[in-house]
Amino acid sequence: MACSCLSDDTWFALSQMRTTTLQVEDPQIIGPNSAGMPEYRLEKVFPVYAVGVSEPDPNLIVSVANTASTLGDPIWDAVKLEAKLEAEKEPILSSFLYASILTHDCLERALSFVLSNRLQNPTLLATQLMDIFSDVIMHNRCIQCSIRLDLQACKDRDPSCLSYCSALLYLKGYHALQTHRVAHTLWNQGRKVLALALQSRVSEVFGVDIHPAAQIGDGILLDHATGVVIGETAVIGNRVSLMQGVTLGGTGKEIGDRHPKIGQGALIGASAIILGNIKIGEGAMVGAGSLVMKDVPPHSMVTGIPAKVIGYVDNQDPSLTMKHDASKEFFKQVAISCKEARSNGAVASKDDGST
């Protein structure tokens, strides 16, 4: 049976499938805004991915089947409202906004339209791509959930993201990620040539190269995204943030499981290179420009070429706070530790020489 645009039954089944689920008995409607539309506390719907929240509230389980009549789809409602307001403020964009968002009846179809028009070329028409994207997304409950969690991640973690609407329309990291989700589904269905064709177009248009077989979790942020490369056997957990230029690659021509595994809540800095079948622990932070070729402990901070552990981050996932730097006091302690290590090394060498 075909799935509708995140229907009541779809949401209910989806909520049973996700590892982290919420039941909203109180829809948390704030009330009508100045435009006469209801506003929702979206952090109550997707609290795991809100800034500063690393663990879900076990007392909350999303079950829109019980509250669909009052709650609806808050992400989609927000996107439509923002598009209407933008169309009023910028009349020159009104046709674009209506075609991309306001003429569609759900987020799935709007996203399919946006991706199709971004990726079309003379031999791969927008209408053909629209059929491909719509068919996959409308029949895949996991993707329906993921596109919302990724959108929430963009809004929460990227300070330059003005709205849900702007993320849906303009952020190429979001576009590349959602195209990968479709390509990954096609790959698993055995339609590998079509999946590779989508990968190729994403690489050409967005400058992002993600192999269709790579496994990527929910609530992912590809910030800026230019130059991101993710290999075939790479695995990325939930709530991970990757900056531009990140490479999750292999170390040679070997076959089999050969790419990094990124734990949930990790933050990978700009131009970081992570090579081989190694593990980046949960909540770890990899500094910009680092070369990582060994396992990284959970909640640790690594940097350098080759990367070394220079400290440990708080229990809070760095991917949610997006704090790439450390405090002055932290670096002072690192400097003292390095000085002491060198002094101890010099003393040890001296003792060895005297014996």
Short mmCIF file of C-alpha atoms in Angstrom, two decimals:
data_model
loop_
_atom_site.label_atom_id
_atom_site.label_comp_id
_atom_site.label_asym_id
_atom_site.label_seq_id
_atom_site.Cartn_x
_atom_site.Cartn_y
_atom_site.Cartn_z
CA MET A 1 0.00 0.00 0.00
CA ALA A 2 1.40 3.39 -0.96
CA CYS A 3 2.35 5.77 1.81
CA SER A 4 0.85 9.23 1.96
CA CYS A 5 2.69 12.35 3.04
CA LEU A 6 3.52 11.31 6.56
CA SER A 7 -0.02 10.18 7.28
CA ASP A 8 -1.27 9.21 10.72
CA ASP A 9 -0.53 5.54 10.06
CA THR A 10 2.88 6.36 8.63
CA TRP A 11 3.85 8.40 11.67
CA PHE A 12 2.63 5.68 14.00
CA ALA A 13 4.60 2.99 12.21
CA LEU A 14 7.60 5.27 11.95
CA SER A 15 7.55 5.95 15.67
CA GLN A 16 7.77 2.19 16.29
CA MET A 17 10.80 1.89 13.99
CA ARG A 18 13.04 4.62 15.36
CA THR A 19 15.46 3.86 18.16
CA THR A 20 14.51 7.11 19.87
CA THR A 21 10.78 7.84 19.91
CA LEU A 22 8.52 10.29 21.60
CA GLN A 23 4.81 10.35 22.45
CA VAL A 24 3.44 13.89 22.55
CA GLU A 25 0.33 13.80 24.64
CA ASP A 26 0.41 17.57 24.91
CA PRO A 27 1.04 18.96 21.42
CA GLN A 28 2.68 22.02 22.96
CA ILE A 29 0.92 24.49 20.72
CA ILE A 30 1.94 27.99 21.68
CA GLY A 31 -1.02 29.59 20.01
CA PRO A 32 -1.68 31.59 16.85
CA ASN A 33 1.02 33.97 15.68
CA SER A 34 0.63 37.32 13.94
CA ALA A 35 -0.14 35.54 10.69
CA GLY A 36 -2.98 33.61 12.29
CA MET A 37 -1.22 30.24 12.09
CA PRO A 38 -0.44 28.06 15.11
CA GLU A 39 3.13 27.99 16.37
CA TYR A 40 4.67 24.86 17.84
CA ARG A 41 7.48 24.22 20.26
CA LEU A 42 9.46 22.18 17.76
CA GLU A 43 12.01 21.20 20.38
CA LYS A 44 9.19 19.20 21.99
CA VAL A 45 8.75 17.25 18.76
CA PHE A 46 12.44 16.62 18.05
CA PRO A 47 14.11 17.23 21.44
CA VAL A 48 17.06 14.92 20.85
CA TYR A 49 18.38 17.23 18.16
CA ALA A 50 17.76 20.55 19.87
CA VAL A 51 20.88 22.44 20.90
CA GLY A 52 22.05 21.47 24.33
CA VAL A 53 19.98 18.29 24.61
CA SER A 54 21.94 15.08 24.18
CA GLU A 55 19.48 12.56 25.57
CA PRO A 56 15.76 12.14 24.87
CA ASP A 57 13.13 12.47 27.52
CA PRO A 58 11.93 8.88 28.03
CA ASN A 59 8.49 10.19 28.98
CA LEU A 60 7.98 11.62 25.50
CA ILE A 61 7.20 9.45 22.46
CA VAL A 62 6.23 10.93 19.12
CA SER A 63 2.95 9.43 18.08
CA VAL A 64 1.22 11.78 15.72
CA ALA A 65 -1.46 9.15 15.28
CA ASN A 66 -2.84 10.27 18.63
CA THR A 67 -2.49 14.00 18.04
CA ALA A 68 -2.60 14.47 14.27
CA SER A 69 -5.83 16.43 14.38
CA THR A 70 -4.23 19.15 16.50
CA LEU A 71 -0.48 18.81 15.94
CA GLY A 72 -0.17 17.94 12.25
CA ASP A 73 3.34 18.24 10.87
CA PRO A 74 5.01 21.16 12.69
CA ILE A 75 8.13 21.21 10.50
CA TRP A 76 6.08 21.40 7.32
CA ASP A 77 3.75 23.97 8.88
CA ALA A 78 6.77 26.14 9.72
CA VAL A 79 8.19 25.80 6.20
CA LYS A 80 4.90 26.87 4.61
CA LEU A 81 4.44 29.82 6.93
CA GLU A 82 7.99 31.04 6.33
CA ALA A 83 7.55 30.68 2.56
CA LYS A 84 4.35 32.73 2.63
CA LEU A 85 6.02 35.49 4.63
CA GLU A 86 9.05 35.50 2.32
CA ALA A 87 6.81 35.70 -0.75
CA GLU A 88 5.16 38.80 0.72
CA LYS A 89 8.49 40.44 1.56
CA GLU A 90 10.20 39.55 -1.73
CA PRO A 91 7.57 39.50 -4.50
CA ILE A 92 10.26 38.73 -7.09
CA LEU A 93 10.68 35.33 -5.40
CA SER A 94 6.97 34.60 -5.07
CA SER A 95 6.75 32.35 -8.14
CA PHE A 96 9.83 30.43 -7.02
CA LEU A 97 8.48 29.99 -3.49
CA TYR A 98 5.04 28.92 -4.67
CA ALA A 99 6.47 26.41 -7.16
CA SER A 100 8.98 25.01 -4.69
CA ILE A 101 6.89 24.89 -1.52
CA LEU A 102 3.40 26.33 -1.45
CA THR A 103 1.90 24.28 -4.28
CA HIS A 104 2.85 21.02 -2.59
CA ASP A 105 0.83 19.19 0.02
CA CYS A 106 3.72 17.85 2.13
CA LEU A 107 7.42 18.22 2.85
CA GLU A 108 8.24 15.05 0.92
CA ARG A 109 6.89 16.38 -2.37
CA ALA A 110 8.40 19.82 -1.86
CA LEU A 111 11.82 18.31 -1.19
CA SER A 112 11.51 16.09 -4.25
CA PHE A 113 10.74 19.15 -6.37
CA VAL A 114 13.68 21.13 -4.98
CA LEU A 115 16.18 18.30 -5.44
CA SER A 116 14.94 17.53 -8.94
CA ASN A 117 15.39 21.08 -10.12
CA ARG A 118 18.83 21.39 -8.52
CA LEU A 119 20.15 18.17 -10.08
CA GLN A 120 18.53 18.16 -13.53
CA ASN A 121 20.60 18.29 -16.70
CA PRO A 122 19.78 17.98 -20.42
CA THR A 123 19.75 14.17 -20.30
CA LEU A 124 18.34 13.69 -16.80
CA LEU A 125 15.17 15.73 -16.74
CA ALA A 126 13.59 17.30 -13.68
CA THR A 127 10.37 15.40 -14.29
CA GLN A 128 12.25 12.10 -14.30
CA LEU A 129 14.13 12.98 -11.13
CA MET A 130 10.91 14.14 -9.49
CA ASP A 131 9.37 10.71 -10.11
CA ILE A 132 12.45 8.96 -8.68
CA PHE A 133 12.66 11.09 -5.54
CA SER A 134 8.94 11.05 -4.87
CA ASP A 135 8.64 7.31 -5.35
CA VAL A 136 11.45 6.55 -2.90
CA ILE A 137 10.67 9.14 -0.25
CA MET A 138 6.91 8.61 -0.23
CA HIS A 139 7.38 4.88 0.35
CA ASN A 140 10.17 5.05 2.91
CA ARG A 141 9.12 5.92 6.46
CA CYS A 142 12.69 6.16 7.71
CA ILE A 143 13.57 8.80 5.12
CA GLN A 144 10.42 10.73 5.99
CA CYS A 145 11.66 10.96 9.57
CA SER A 146 15.28 11.67 8.59
CA ILE A 147 14.51 14.63 6.33
CA ARG A 148 12.82 16.35 9.26
CA LEU A 149 15.53 15.56 11.79
CA ASP A 150 18.21 16.78 9.38
CA LEU A 151 16.23 19.96 8.77
CA GLN A 152 15.96 20.51 12.51
CA ALA A 153 19.73 19.97 12.81
CA CYS A 154 20.38 22.71 10.24
CA LYS A 155 18.11 25.14 12.05
CA ASP A 156 19.52 24.37 15.49
CA ARG A 157 23.24 24.18 14.78
CA ASP A 158 23.94 26.52 11.87
CA PRO A 159 23.74 30.13 13.07
CA SER A 160 23.55 31.36 9.48
CA CYS A 161 20.42 29.29 8.79
CA LEU A 162 17.61 31.83 8.84
CA SER A 163 14.68 29.42 8.77
CA TYR A 164 13.49 25.91 7.94
CA CYS A 165 12.41 27.27 4.57
CA SER A 166 15.87 28.61 3.73
CA ALA A 167 17.49 25.31 4.71
CA LEU A 168 15.12 23.38 2.48
CA LEU A 169 15.66 25.70 -0.47
CA TYR A 170 19.29 26.75 -0.31
CA LEU A 171 21.57 24.60 1.88
CA LYS A 172 23.49 22.28 -0.42
CA GLY A 173 24.69 20.17 2.48
CA TYR A 174 21.07 19.34 3.24
CA HIS A 175 20.36 18.70 -0.44
CA ALA A 176 23.37 16.42 -0.84
CA LEU A 177 22.44 14.45 2.27
CA GLN A 178 18.82 13.89 1.25
CA THR A 179 19.86 12.85 -2.26
CA HIS A 180 22.21 10.35 -0.65
CA ARG A 181 19.36 8.92 1.39
CA VAL A 182 17.45 8.26 -1.83
CA ALA A 183 20.55 6.87 -3.57
CA HIS A 184 21.25 4.62 -0.57
CA THR A 185 17.75 3.17 -0.80
CA LEU A 186 18.15 2.58 -4.52
CA TRP A 187 21.54 0.93 -3.90
CA ASN A 188 20.00 -1.46 -1.39
CA GLN A 189 17.23 -2.26 -3.87
CA GLY A 190 19.83 -3.36 -6.41
CA ARG A 191 19.40 -0.27 -8.60
CA LYS A 192 23.09 0.53 -8.28
CA VAL A 193 23.58 2.24 -11.65
CA LEU A 194 20.86 4.78 -10.86
CA ALA A 195 22.27 5.28 -7.36
CA LEU A 196 25.73 5.99 -8.80
CA ALA A 197 24.20 8.39 -11.32
CA LEU A 198 22.70 10.41 -8.45
CA GLN A 199 26.03 10.33 -6.62
CA SER A 200 27.74 11.68 -9.72
CA ARG A 201 25.25 14.53 -10.14
CA VAL A 202 25.57 15.51 -6.47
CA SER A 203 29.35 15.59 -6.85
CA GLU A 204 29.08 17.78 -9.95
CA VAL A 205 26.46 20.18 -8.64
CA PHE A 206 27.23 20.42 -4.91
CA GLY A 207 30.88 19.36 -4.69
CA VAL A 208 29.94 16.61 -2.20
CA ASP A 209 30.89 12.97 -2.88
CA ILE A 210 29.04 10.37 -0.79
CA HIS A 211 29.07 6.75 -1.93
CA PRO A 212 25.51 5.36 -2.08
CA ALA A 213 26.45 2.42 0.15
CA ALA A 214 27.60 4.63 3.04
CA GLN A 215 25.37 4.38 6.11
CA ILE A 216 24.34 7.71 7.64
CA GLY A 217 22.17 8.29 10.71
CA ASP A 218 19.61 10.98 11.56
CA GLY A 219 20.01 14.57 12.68
CA ILE A 220 23.11 15.10 10.52
CA LEU A 221 24.57 18.50 9.66
CA LEU A 222 26.88 18.95 6.68
CA ASP A 223 27.90 22.53 7.35
CA HIS A 224 28.95 24.32 4.11
CA ALA A 225 29.56 20.78 2.77
CA THR A 226 31.94 21.72 -0.06
CA GLY A 227 34.59 19.03 -0.51
CA VAL A 228 33.04 16.44 1.81
CA VAL A 229 34.00 12.89 0.77
CA ILE A 230 32.43 9.82 2.43
CA GLY A 231 33.55 6.36 1.35
CA GLU A 232 31.59 3.22 0.57
CA THR A 233 31.84 1.41 3.92
CA ALA A 234 31.76 4.51 6.14
CA VAL A 235 29.18 4.59 8.93
CA ILE A 236 28.01 7.82 10.57
CA GLY A 237 25.92 7.72 13.75
CA ASN A 238 23.08 10.00 14.78
CA ARG A 239 23.54 13.70 15.63
CA VAL A 240 26.92 14.04 13.91
CA SER A 241 28.13 17.37 12.49
CA LEU A 242 30.70 17.53 9.70
CA MET A 243 32.30 20.71 8.42
CA GLN A 244 33.48 21.42 4.89
CA GLY A 245 36.33 19.44 3.37
CA VAL A 246 35.98 16.40 5.64
CA THR A 247 37.24 13.12 4.16
CA LEU A 248 36.17 9.71 5.47
CA GLY A 249 38.38 7.59 3.26
CA GLY A 250 40.30 4.37 2.90
CA THR A 251 44.05 3.85 3.10
CA GLY A 252 44.72 2.10 -0.18
CA LYS A 253 43.32 -0.33 -2.72
CA GLU A 254 42.07 -2.92 -0.25
CA ILE A 255 38.49 -4.11 -0.54
CA GLY A 256 35.94 -4.85 2.16
CA ASP A 257 35.25 -2.79 5.27
CA ARG A 258 37.84 -0.03 4.92
CA HIS A 259 36.32 3.29 5.96
CA PRO A 260 35.83 5.13 9.28
CA LYS A 261 32.98 4.62 11.72
CA ILE A 262 31.83 7.88 13.35
CA GLY A 263 30.08 7.61 16.71
CA GLN A 264 26.93 9.57 17.47
CA GLY A 265 27.31 13.15 18.63
CA ALA A 266 30.79 13.57 17.13
CA LEU A 267 31.97 16.86 15.64
CA ILE A 268 34.40 16.66 12.71
CA GLY A 269 36.21 19.94 11.98
CA ALA A 270 36.88 21.52 8.62
CA SER A 271 39.27 19.66 6.27
CA ALA A 272 39.81 16.84 8.75
CA ILE A 273 40.99 13.64 7.09
CA ILE A 274 40.02 10.34 8.71
CA LEU A 275 41.40 7.25 7.00
CA GLY A 276 40.89 3.54 7.39
CA ASN A 277 38.50 1.27 9.25
CA ILE A 278 38.86 3.12 12.54
CA LYS A 279 36.39 4.30 15.15
CA ILE A 280 35.72 7.86 16.19
CA GLY A 281 34.09 7.53 19.61
CA GLU A 282 30.75 8.96 20.62
CA GLY A 283 30.85 12.66 21.42
CA ALA A 284 34.43 13.05 20.18
CA MET A 285 35.75 16.17 18.49
CA VAL A 286 38.29 16.13 15.65
CA GLY A 287 40.05 19.46 15.15
CA ALA A 288 40.17 21.22 11.79
CA GLY A 289 42.92 20.05 9.46
CA SER A 290 43.72 16.93 11.48
CA LEU A 291 44.88 13.63 10.01
CA VAL A 292 43.37 10.73 11.95
CA MET A 293 44.54 7.15 11.35
CA LYS A 294 43.91 5.57 14.76
CA ASP A 295 40.83 5.06 16.93
CA VAL A 296 39.66 8.14 18.84
CA PRO A 297 38.28 7.57 22.37
CA PRO A 298 34.72 8.70 23.17
CA HIS A 299 34.34 12.33 24.27
CA SER A 300 37.96 13.10 23.50
CA MET A 301 39.44 16.02 21.60
CA VAL A 302 42.06 15.20 18.97
CA THR A 303 44.02 17.45 16.65
CA GLY A 304 47.22 17.59 14.66
CA ILE A 305 49.09 15.62 11.99
CA PRO A 306 48.96 12.87 13.01
CA ALA A 307 46.09 13.55 15.37
CA LYS A 308 46.70 13.13 19.10
CA VAL A 309 44.40 13.36 22.10
CA ILE A 310 44.83 16.78 23.69
CA GLY A 311 41.97 16.59 26.16
CA TYR A 312 38.41 15.58 26.76
CA VAL A 313 35.15 17.38 26.10
CA ASP A 314 32.10 17.61 28.34
CA ASN A 315 29.48 14.89 28.37
CA GLN A 316 27.38 17.08 26.11
CA ASP A 317 27.78 16.13 22.45
CA PRO A 318 30.02 18.69 20.68
CA SER A 319 28.01 18.20 17.49
CA LEU A 320 25.07 19.91 19.18
CA THR A 321 26.97 22.83 20.70
CA MET A 322 29.20 23.27 17.60
CA LYS A 323 31.98 24.60 19.80
CA HIS A 324 35.20 23.99 17.89
CA ASP A 325 37.49 25.79 20.29
CA ALA A 326 38.63 25.16 23.84
CA SER A 327 38.96 27.61 26.69
CA LYS A 328 42.13 29.53 27.45
CA GLU A 329 42.43 27.59 30.69
CA PHE A 330 42.24 24.32 28.79
CA PHE A 331 45.14 25.21 26.51
CA LYS A 332 47.11 26.46 29.50
CA GLN A 333 46.75 23.04 31.10
CA VAL A 334 47.78 21.36 27.83
CA ALA A 335 50.89 23.54 27.64
CA ILE A 336 51.82 22.72 31.23
CA SER A 337 51.32 19.01 30.62
CA CYS A 338 53.50 19.10 27.50
CA LYS A 339 56.23 21.00 29.35
CA GLU A 340 56.18 18.50 32.20
CA ALA A 341 56.29 15.57 29.78
CA ARG A 342 59.32 17.02 28.02
CA SER A 343 61.05 17.68 31.35
CA ASN A 344 60.39 14.14 32.51
CA GLY A 345 61.67 12.83 29.21
CA ALA A 346 64.87 14.85 29.48
CA VAL A 347 65.47 13.61 33.04
CA ALA A 348 64.87 10.02 31.98
CA SER A 349 67.34 10.38 29.11
CA LYS A 350 69.93 11.85 31.44
CA ASP A 351 69.49 9.00 33.92
CA ASP A 352 69.83 6.44 31.14
CA GLY A 353 73.04 8.08 29.97
CA SER A 354 74.56 8.08 33.44
CA THR A 355 73.95 4.37 33.85
#
